[in-house]
CSV table of C-alpha atoms in Angstrom, one decimal:
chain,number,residue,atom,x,y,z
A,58,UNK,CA,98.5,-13.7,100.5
A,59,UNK,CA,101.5,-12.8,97.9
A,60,UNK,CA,105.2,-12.5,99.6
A,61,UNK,CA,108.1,-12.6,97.6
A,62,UNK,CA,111.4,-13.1,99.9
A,63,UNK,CA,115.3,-14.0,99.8
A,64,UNK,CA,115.5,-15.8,102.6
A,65,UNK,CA,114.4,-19.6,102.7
A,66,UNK,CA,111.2,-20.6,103.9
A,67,UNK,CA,108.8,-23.7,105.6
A,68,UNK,CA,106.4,-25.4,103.0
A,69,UNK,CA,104.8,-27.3,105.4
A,70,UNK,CA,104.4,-23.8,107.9
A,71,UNK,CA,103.4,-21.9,105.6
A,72,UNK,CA,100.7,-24.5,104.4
A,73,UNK,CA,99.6,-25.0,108.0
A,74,UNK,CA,99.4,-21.7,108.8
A,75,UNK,CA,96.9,-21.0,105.9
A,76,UNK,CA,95.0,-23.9,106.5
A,77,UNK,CA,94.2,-22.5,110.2
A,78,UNK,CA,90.9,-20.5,111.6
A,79,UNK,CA,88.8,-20.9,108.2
A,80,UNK,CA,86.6,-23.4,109.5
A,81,UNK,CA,84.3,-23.5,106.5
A,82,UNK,CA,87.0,-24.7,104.4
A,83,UNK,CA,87.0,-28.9,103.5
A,84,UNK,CA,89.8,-28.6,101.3
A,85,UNK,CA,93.6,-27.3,100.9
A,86,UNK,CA,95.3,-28.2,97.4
A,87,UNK,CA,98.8,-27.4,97.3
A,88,UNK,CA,102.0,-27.3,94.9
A,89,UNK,CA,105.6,-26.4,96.1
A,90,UNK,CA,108.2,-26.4,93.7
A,91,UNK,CA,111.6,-27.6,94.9
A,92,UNK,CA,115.0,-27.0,93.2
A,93,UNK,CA,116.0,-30.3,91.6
A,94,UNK,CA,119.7,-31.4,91.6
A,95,UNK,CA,120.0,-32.5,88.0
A,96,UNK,CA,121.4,-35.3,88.6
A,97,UNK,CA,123.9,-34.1,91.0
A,98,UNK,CA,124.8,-31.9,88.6
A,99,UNK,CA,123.0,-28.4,89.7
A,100,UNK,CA,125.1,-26.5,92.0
A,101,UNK,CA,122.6,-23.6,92.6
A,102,UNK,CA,119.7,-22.1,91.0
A,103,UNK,CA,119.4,-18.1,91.5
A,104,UNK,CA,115.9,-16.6,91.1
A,105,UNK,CA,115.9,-12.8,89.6
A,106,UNK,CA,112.6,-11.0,89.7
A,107,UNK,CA,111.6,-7.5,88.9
A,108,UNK,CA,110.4,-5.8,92.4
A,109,UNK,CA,107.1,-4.5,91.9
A,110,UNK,CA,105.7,-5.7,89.0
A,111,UNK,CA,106.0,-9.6,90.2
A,112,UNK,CA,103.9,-8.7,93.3
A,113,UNK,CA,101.7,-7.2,91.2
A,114,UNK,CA,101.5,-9.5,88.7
A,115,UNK,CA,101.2,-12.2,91.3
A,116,UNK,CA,98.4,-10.0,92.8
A,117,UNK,CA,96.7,-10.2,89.4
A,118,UNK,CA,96.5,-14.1,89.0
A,119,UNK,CA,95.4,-14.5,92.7
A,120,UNK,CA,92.5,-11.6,91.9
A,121,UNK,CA,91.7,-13.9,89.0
A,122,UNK,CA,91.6,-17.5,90.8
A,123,UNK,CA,88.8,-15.7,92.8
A,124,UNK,CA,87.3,-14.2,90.0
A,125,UNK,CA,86.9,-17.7,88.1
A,126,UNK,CA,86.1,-20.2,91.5
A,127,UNK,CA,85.1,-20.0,94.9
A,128,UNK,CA,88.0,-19.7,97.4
A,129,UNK,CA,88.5,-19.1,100.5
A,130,UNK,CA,91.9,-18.2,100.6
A,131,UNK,CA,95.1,-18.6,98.5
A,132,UNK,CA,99.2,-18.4,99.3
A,133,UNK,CA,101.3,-17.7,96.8
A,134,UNK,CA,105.1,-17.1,98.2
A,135,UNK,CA,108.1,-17.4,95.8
A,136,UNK,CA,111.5,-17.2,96.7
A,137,UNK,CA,114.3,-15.5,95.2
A,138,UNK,CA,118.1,-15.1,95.5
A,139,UNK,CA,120.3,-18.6,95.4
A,140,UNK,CA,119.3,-22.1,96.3
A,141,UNK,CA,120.7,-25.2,97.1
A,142,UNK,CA,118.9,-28.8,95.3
A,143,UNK,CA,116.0,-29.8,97.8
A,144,UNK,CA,115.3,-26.1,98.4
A,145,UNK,CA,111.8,-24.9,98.4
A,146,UNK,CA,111.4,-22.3,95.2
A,147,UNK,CA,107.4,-21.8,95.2
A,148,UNK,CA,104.5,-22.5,97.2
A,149,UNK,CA,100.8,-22.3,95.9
A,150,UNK,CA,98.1,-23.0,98.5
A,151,UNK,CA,94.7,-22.9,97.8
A,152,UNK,CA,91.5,-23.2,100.7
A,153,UNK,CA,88.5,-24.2,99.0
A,154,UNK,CA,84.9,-25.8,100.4
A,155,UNK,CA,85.9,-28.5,98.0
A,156,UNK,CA,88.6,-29.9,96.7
A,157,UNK,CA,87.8,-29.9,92.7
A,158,UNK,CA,87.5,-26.0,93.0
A,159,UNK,CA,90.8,-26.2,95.1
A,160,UNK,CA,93.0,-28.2,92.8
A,161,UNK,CA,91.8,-26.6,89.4
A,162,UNK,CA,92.8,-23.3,90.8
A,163,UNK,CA,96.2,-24.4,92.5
A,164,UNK,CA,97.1,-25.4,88.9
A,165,UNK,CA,96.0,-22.3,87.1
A,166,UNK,CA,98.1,-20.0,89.7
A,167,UNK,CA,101.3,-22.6,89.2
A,168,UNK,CA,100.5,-22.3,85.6
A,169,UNK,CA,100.4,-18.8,85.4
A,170,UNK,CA,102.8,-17.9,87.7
A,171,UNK,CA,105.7,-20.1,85.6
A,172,UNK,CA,105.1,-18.0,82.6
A,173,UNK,CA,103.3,-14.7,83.1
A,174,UNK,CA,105.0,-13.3,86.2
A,175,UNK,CA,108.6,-11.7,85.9
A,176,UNK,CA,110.4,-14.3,87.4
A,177,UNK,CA,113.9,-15.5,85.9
A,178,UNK,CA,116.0,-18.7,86.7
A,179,UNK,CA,119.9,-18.7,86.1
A,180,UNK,CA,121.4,-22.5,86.8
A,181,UNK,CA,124.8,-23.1,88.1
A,182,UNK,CA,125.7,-26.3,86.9
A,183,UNK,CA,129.0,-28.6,87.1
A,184,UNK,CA,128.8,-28.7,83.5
A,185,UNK,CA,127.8,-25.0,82.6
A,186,UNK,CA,125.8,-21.9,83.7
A,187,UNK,CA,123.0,-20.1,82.1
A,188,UNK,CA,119.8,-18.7,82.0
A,189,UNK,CA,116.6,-20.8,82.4
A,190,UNK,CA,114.4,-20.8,78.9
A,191,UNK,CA,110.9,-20.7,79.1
A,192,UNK,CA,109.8,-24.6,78.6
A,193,UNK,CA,107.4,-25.6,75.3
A,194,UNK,CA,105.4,-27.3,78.3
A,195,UNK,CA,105.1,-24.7,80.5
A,196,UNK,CA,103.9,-22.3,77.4
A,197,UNK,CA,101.4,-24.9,76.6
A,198,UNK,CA,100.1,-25.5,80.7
A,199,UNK,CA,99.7,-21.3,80.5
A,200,UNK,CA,97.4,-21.8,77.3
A,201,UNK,CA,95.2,-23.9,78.6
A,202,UNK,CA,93.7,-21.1,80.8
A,203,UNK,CA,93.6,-18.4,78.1
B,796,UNK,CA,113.5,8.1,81.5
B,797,UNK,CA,114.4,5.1,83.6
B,798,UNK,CA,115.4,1.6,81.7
B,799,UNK,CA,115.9,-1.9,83.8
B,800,UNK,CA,117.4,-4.8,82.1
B,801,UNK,CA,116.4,-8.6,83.5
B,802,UNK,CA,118.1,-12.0,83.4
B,803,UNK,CA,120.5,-12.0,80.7
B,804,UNK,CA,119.3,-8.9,79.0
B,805,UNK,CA,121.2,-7.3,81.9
B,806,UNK,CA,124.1,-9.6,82.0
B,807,UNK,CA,124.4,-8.5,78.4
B,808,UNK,CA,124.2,-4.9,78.3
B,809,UNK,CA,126.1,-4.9,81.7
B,810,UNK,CA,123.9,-3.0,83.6
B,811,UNK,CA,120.8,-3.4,85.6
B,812,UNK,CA,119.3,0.0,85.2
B,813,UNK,CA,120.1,3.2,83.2
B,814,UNK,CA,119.2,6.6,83.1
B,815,UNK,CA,118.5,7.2,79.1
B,816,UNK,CA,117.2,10.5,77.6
B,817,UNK,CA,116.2,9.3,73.8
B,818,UNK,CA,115.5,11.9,71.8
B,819,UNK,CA,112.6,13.2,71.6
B,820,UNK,CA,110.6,12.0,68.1
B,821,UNK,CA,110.7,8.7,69.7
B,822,UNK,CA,107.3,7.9,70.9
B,823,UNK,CA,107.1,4.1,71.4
B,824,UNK,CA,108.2,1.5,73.1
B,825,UNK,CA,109.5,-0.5,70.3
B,826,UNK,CA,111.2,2.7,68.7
B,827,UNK,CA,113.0,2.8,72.2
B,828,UNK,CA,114.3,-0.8,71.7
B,829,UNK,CA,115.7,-0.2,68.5
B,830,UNK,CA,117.4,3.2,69.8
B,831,UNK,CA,118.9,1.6,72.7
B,832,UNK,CA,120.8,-1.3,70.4
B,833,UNK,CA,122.6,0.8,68.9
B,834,UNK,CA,124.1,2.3,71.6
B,835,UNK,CA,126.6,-0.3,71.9
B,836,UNK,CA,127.9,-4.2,71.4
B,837,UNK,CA,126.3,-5.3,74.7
B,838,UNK,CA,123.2,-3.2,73.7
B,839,UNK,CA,123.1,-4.6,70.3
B,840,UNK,CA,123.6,-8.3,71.5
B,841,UNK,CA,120.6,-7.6,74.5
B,842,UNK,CA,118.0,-5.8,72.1
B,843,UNK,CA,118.6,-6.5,68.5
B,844,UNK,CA,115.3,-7.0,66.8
B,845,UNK,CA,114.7,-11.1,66.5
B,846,UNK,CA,115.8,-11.3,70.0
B,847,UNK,CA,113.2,-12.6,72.3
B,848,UNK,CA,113.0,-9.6,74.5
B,849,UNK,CA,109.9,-8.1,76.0
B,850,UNK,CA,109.0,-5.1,77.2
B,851,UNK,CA,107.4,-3.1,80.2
B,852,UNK,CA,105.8,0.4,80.5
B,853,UNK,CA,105.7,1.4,84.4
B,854,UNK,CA,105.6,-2.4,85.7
B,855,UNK,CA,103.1,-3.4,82.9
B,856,UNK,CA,104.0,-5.9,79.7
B,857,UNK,CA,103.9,-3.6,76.7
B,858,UNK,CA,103.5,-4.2,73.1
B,859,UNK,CA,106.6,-2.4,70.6
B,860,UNK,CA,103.9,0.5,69.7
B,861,UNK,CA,103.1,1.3,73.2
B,862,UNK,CA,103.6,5.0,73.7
B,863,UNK,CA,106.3,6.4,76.2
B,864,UNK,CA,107.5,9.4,78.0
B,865,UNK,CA,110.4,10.7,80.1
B,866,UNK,CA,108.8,10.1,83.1
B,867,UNK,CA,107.8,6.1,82.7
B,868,UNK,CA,109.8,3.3,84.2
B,869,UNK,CA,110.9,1.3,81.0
B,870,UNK,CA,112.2,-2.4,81.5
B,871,UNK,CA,113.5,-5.2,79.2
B,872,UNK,CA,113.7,-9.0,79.7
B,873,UNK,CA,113.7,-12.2,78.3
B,874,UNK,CA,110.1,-14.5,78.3
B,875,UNK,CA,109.6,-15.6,82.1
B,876,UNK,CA,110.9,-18.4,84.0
B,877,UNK,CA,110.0,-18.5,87.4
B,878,UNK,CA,108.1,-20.9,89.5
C,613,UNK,CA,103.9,-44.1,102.5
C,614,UNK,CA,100.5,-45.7,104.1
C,615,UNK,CA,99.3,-44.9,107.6
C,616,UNK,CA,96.1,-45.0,109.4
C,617,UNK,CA,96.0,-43.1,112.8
C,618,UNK,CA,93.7,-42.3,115.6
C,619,UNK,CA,96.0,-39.2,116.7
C,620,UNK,CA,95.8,-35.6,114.8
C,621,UNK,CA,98.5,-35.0,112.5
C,622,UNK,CA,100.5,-32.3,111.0
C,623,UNK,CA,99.8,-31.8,107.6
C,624,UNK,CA,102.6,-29.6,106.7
C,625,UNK,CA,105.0,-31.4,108.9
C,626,UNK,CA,104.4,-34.7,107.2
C,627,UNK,CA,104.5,-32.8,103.6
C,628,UNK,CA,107.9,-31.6,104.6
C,629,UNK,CA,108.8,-35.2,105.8
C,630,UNK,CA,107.7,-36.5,101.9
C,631,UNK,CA,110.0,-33.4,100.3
C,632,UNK,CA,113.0,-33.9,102.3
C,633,UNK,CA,115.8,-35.8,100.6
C,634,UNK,CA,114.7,-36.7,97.2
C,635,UNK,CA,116.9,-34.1,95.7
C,636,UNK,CA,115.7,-35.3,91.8
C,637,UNK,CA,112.1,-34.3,92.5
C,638,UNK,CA,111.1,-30.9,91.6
C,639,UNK,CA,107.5,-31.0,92.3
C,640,UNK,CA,105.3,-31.8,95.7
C,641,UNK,CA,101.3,-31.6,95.2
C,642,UNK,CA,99.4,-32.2,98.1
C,643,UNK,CA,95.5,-32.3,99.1
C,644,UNK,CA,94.4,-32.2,102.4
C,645,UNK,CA,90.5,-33.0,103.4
C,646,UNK,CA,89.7,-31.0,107.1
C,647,UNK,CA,86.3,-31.1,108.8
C,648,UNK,CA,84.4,-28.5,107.7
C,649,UNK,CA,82.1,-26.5,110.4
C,650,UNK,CA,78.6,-26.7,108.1
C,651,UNK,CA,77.9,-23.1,108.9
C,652,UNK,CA,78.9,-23.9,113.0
C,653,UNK,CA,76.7,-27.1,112.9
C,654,UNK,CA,79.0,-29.4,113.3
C,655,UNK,CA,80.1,-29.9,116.5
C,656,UNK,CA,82.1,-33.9,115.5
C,657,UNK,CA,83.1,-35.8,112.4
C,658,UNK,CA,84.3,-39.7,113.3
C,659,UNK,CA,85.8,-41.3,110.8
C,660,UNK,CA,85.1,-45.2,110.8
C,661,UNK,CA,87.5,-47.4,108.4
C,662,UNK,CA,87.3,-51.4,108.2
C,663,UNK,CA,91.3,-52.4,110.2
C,664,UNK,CA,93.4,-54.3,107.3
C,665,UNK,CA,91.2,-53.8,104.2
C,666,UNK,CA,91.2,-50.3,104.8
C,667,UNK,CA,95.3,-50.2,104.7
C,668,UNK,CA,95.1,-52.9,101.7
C,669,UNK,CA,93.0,-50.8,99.5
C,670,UNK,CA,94.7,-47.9,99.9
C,671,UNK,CA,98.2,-49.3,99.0
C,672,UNK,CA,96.9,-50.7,95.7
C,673,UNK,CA,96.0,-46.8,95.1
C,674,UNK,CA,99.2,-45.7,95.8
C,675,UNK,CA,100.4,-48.8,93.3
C,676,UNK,CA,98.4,-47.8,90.5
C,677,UNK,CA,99.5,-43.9,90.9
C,678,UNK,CA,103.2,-45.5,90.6
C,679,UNK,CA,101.6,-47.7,87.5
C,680,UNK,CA,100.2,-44.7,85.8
C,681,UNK,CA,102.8,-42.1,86.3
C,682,UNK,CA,106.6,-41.3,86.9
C,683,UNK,CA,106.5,-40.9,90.9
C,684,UNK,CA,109.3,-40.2,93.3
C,685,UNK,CA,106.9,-40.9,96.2
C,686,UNK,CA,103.8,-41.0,97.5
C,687,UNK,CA,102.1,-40.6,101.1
C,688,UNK,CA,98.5,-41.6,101.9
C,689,UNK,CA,97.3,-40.6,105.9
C,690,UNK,CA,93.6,-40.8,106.8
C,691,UNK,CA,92.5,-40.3,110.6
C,692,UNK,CA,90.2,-42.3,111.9
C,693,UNK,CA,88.2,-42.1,115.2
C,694,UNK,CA,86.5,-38.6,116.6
C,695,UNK,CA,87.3,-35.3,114.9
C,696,UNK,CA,86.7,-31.4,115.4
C,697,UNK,CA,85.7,-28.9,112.9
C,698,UNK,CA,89.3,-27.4,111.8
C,699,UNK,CA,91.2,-30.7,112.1
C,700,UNK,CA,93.0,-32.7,109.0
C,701,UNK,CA,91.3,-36.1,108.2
C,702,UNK,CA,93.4,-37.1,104.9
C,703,UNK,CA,96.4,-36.0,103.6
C,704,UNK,CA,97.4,-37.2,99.6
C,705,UNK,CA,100.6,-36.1,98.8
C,706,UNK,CA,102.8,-37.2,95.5
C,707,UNK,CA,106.5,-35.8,95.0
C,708,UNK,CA,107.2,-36.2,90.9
C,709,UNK,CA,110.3,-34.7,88.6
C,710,UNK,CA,107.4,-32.4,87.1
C,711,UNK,CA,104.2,-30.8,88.1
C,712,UNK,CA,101.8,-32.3,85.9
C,713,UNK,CA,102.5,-35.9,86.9
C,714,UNK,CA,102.1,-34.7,90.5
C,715,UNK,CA,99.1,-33.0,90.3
C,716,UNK,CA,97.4,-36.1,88.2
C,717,UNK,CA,98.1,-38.2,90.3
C,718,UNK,CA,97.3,-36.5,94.0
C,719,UNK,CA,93.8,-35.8,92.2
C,720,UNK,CA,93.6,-39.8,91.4
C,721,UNK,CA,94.5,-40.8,94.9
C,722,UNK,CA,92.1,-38.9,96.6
C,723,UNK,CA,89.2,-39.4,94.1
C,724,UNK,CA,89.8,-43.1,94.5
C,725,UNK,CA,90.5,-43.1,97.9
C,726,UNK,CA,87.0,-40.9,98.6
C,727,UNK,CA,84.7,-43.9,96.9
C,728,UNK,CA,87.3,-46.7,97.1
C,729,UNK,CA,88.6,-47.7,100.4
C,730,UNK,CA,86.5,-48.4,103.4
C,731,UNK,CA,85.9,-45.6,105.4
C,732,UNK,CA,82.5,-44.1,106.7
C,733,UNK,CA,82.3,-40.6,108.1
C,734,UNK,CA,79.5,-39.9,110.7
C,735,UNK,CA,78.7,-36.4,111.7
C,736,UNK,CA,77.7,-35.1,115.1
C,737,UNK,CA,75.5,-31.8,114.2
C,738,UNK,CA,73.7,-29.6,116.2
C,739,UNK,CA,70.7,-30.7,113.7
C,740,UNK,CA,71.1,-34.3,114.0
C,741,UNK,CA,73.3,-36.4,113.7
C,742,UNK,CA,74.2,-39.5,111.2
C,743,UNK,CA,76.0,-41.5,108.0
C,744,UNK,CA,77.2,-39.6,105.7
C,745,UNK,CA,76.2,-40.5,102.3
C,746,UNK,CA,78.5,-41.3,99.2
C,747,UNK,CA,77.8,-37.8,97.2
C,748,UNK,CA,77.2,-38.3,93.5
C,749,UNK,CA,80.0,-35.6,92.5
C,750,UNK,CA,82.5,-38.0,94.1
C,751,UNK,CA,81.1,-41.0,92.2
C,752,UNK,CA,81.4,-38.8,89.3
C,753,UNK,CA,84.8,-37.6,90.4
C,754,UNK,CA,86.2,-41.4,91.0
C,755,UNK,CA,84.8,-42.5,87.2
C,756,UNK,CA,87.0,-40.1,85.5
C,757,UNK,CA,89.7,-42.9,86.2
C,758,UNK,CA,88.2,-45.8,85.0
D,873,UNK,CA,82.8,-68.0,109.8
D,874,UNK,CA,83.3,-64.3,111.1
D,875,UNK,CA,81.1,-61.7,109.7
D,876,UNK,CA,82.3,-57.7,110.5
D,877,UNK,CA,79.7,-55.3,110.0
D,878,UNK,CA,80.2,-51.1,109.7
D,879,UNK,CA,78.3,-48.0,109.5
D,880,UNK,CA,75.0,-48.1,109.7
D,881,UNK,CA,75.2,-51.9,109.2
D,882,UNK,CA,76.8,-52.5,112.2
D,883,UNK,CA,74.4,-49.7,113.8
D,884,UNK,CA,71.3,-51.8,112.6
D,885,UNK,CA,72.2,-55.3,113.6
D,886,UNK,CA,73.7,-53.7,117.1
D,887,UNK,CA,76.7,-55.5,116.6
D,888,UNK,CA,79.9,-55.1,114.9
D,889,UNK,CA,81.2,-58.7,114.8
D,890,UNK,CA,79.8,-62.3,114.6
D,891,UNK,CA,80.3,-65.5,114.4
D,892,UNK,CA,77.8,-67.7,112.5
D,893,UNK,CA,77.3,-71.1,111.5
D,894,UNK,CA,75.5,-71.0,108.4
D,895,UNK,CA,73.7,-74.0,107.0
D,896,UNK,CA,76.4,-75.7,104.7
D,897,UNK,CA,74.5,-75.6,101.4
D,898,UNK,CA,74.7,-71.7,101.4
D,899,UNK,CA,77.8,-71.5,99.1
D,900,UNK,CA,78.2,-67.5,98.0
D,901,UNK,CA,78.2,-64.5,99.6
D,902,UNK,CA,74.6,-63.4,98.3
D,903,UNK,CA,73.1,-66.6,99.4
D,904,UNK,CA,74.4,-65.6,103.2
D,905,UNK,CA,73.4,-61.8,103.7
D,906,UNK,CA,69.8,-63.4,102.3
D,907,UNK,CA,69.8,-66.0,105.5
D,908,UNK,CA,71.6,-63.2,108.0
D,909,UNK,CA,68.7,-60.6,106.8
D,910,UNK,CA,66.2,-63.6,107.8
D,911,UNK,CA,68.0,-63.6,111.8
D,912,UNK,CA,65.8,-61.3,113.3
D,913,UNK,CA,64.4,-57.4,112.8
D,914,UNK,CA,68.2,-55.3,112.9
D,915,UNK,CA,69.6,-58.2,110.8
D,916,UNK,CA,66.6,-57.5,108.2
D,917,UNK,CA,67.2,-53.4,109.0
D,918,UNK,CA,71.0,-53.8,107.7
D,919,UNK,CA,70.6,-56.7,105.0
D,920,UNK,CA,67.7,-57.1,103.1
D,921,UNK,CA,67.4,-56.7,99.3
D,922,UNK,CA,67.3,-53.6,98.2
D,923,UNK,CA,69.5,-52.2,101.1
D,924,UNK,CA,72.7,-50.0,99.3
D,925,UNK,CA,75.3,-52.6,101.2
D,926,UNK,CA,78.6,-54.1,99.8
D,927,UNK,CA,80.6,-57.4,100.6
D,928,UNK,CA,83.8,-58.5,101.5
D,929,UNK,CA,85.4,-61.6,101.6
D,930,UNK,CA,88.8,-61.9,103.4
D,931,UNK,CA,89.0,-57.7,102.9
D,932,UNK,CA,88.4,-58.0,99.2
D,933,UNK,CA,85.3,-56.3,97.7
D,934,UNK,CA,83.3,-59.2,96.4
D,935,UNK,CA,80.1,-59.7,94.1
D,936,UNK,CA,77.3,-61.9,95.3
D,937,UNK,CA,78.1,-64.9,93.2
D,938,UNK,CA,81.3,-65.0,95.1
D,939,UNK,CA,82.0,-68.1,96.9
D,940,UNK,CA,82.3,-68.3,100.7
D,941,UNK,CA,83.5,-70.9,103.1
D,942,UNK,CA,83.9,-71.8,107.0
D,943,UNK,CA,87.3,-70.2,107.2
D,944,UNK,CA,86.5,-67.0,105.9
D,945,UNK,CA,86.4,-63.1,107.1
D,946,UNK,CA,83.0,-62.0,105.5
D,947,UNK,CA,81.9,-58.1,105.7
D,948,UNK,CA,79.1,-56.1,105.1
D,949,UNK,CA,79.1,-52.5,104.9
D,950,UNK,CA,77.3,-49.5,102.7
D,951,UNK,CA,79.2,-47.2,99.9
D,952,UNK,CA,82.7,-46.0,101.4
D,953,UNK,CA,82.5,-41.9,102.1
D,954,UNK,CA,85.9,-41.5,103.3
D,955,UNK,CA,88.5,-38.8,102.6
């Protein structure tokens, strides 16, 4: 399941609510990314996408988490539009029979997602606004799966 | 032809989307790019070769010599940073 | 966060407990382990633990997560007692600045956790019924820490 | 001394705690699940050599040289499968 929406929404739900009715399923590995305050210093983070191709791409790396392990069901579900710090940004869920198939693909779909999915961060900071750069980390995480 | 600007691509050029008709001996993608910064400061400082910009053809990530017509849906943004 | 219950919990409820308020931590990785059907022949899981050793062992876990990496927090919850098909028994999650740190160290917790605290699951099946053994891939699993 | 069985210990000996009075030269924890194997058939069932069961002394996991006394909480139990 892929949703992209503005308005906030419940990790936990969400998480609950793809964990239900797939009784063959021993094991749900998650990631949620939260907006961090910076030290007090982030303000808001706005998340700019370009509607169409980020569903689709999403669409793409979920098609390829089944492709490379056995699932039974992922969530992917990004937020965009302006946050507040403690804000829930992302959410990757992933049902597996077991849990070393679960977690290895709830980090490629993170990993992927954060760099090959047309996504954008701006940061409005006490001390300055601007664009997100992709991080040297983040570039290397995405490698790893190539 | 159809061109969307992204994330400070956008914020540079000014606009978010634009109706452009290139002429017509331009064929790719990356031809496209250069054409389009010249059409102005904010153009110039969103597209200027060296710029780490990339590229879409109808929702898809495109390399510079991917070919183009006036009917695709062009876009241009910085690398991604989502998640 | 340790706890050790007889009741059913809410996963996502209790991951949304660990995210609140700890506005400097970007990233929430979770596992949860639910009782899988076996293909409808399950009918019970119950979850046995040894009172007070149990508890012990599985705070030195969450200490040596806290040793090894940079954690904001950290929440261990294992049911114990009789359990349906469907229904959480474990729940690992880890709340870090950055995903990599969280995802690390949810997969140590519950590899540990699986081979190193004193739990024993018995199953109920329409087949029979009895201990389940220690499986070789979570030996394997829990080694990768050593 | 209290001794706390589980699993399919406890199942075996039909009994999940015990008090015992062990003769006083038995001095580690090996030397007592030998003599509690030799109490009768379920004790034998749960504890004789061989059998894939772990120890505990005062809830930490202990090796069978490990020194035991009249004031302590012994366990037996097989490989944890929890989670």
């Amino acid at each position: 399941m892929i949703r992209i929406q503005t308005a906030p929404f419940d990790p936990g739900a969400e998480l609950n609510h793809l964990a239900a009715g797939q009784s063959e399923a021993g094991a749900l590995a998650s990631f949620v990314g939260l907006v961090r305050d910076e030290g007090g210093r982030l303000i808001a983070l706005t998340l700019e996408h370009y509607p169409g191709m980020a569903e689709r791409l999403l669409a793409e790396i979920e098609a390829e988490a089944h492709r490379r392990w056995s699932l039974d069901a992922v969530t992917i579900l990004h937020r965009v539009g302006r946050m507040r710090p403690g804000e829930a940004i992302v959410l990757v869920g992933v049902l597996a029979a077991h849990r070393a198939e679960a977690f290895a693909a709830c980090e490629f779909v993170i990993d992927r997602l954060k760099t090959g999915a047309p996504f954008w961060k701006y940061e409005d900071r006490s001390d300055g606004a601007g664009w997100v750069e992709t991080t040297a980390e983040d570039a290397e995480r995405a490698q790893r799966w190539e | 032809m159809t061109i969307l600007y992204f994330s400070w691509v956008r914020d540079r050029i000014g606009l978010g989307r634009e109706t452009a008709a290139p002429p017509p001996q331009l064929a790719t993608l990356g031809q496209l790019r250069l054409w389009l910064a010249g059409l102005g400061p904010g153009h110039a400082a969103a597209l200027s070769p060296g710029l780490p910009v990339r590229g879409a053809v109808n929702q898809e990530l495109a390399a510079p010599d991917h070919p183009i017509g006036p009917d695709d849906e062009i876009a241009f943004f910085p690398l991604f940073s989502g998640g």
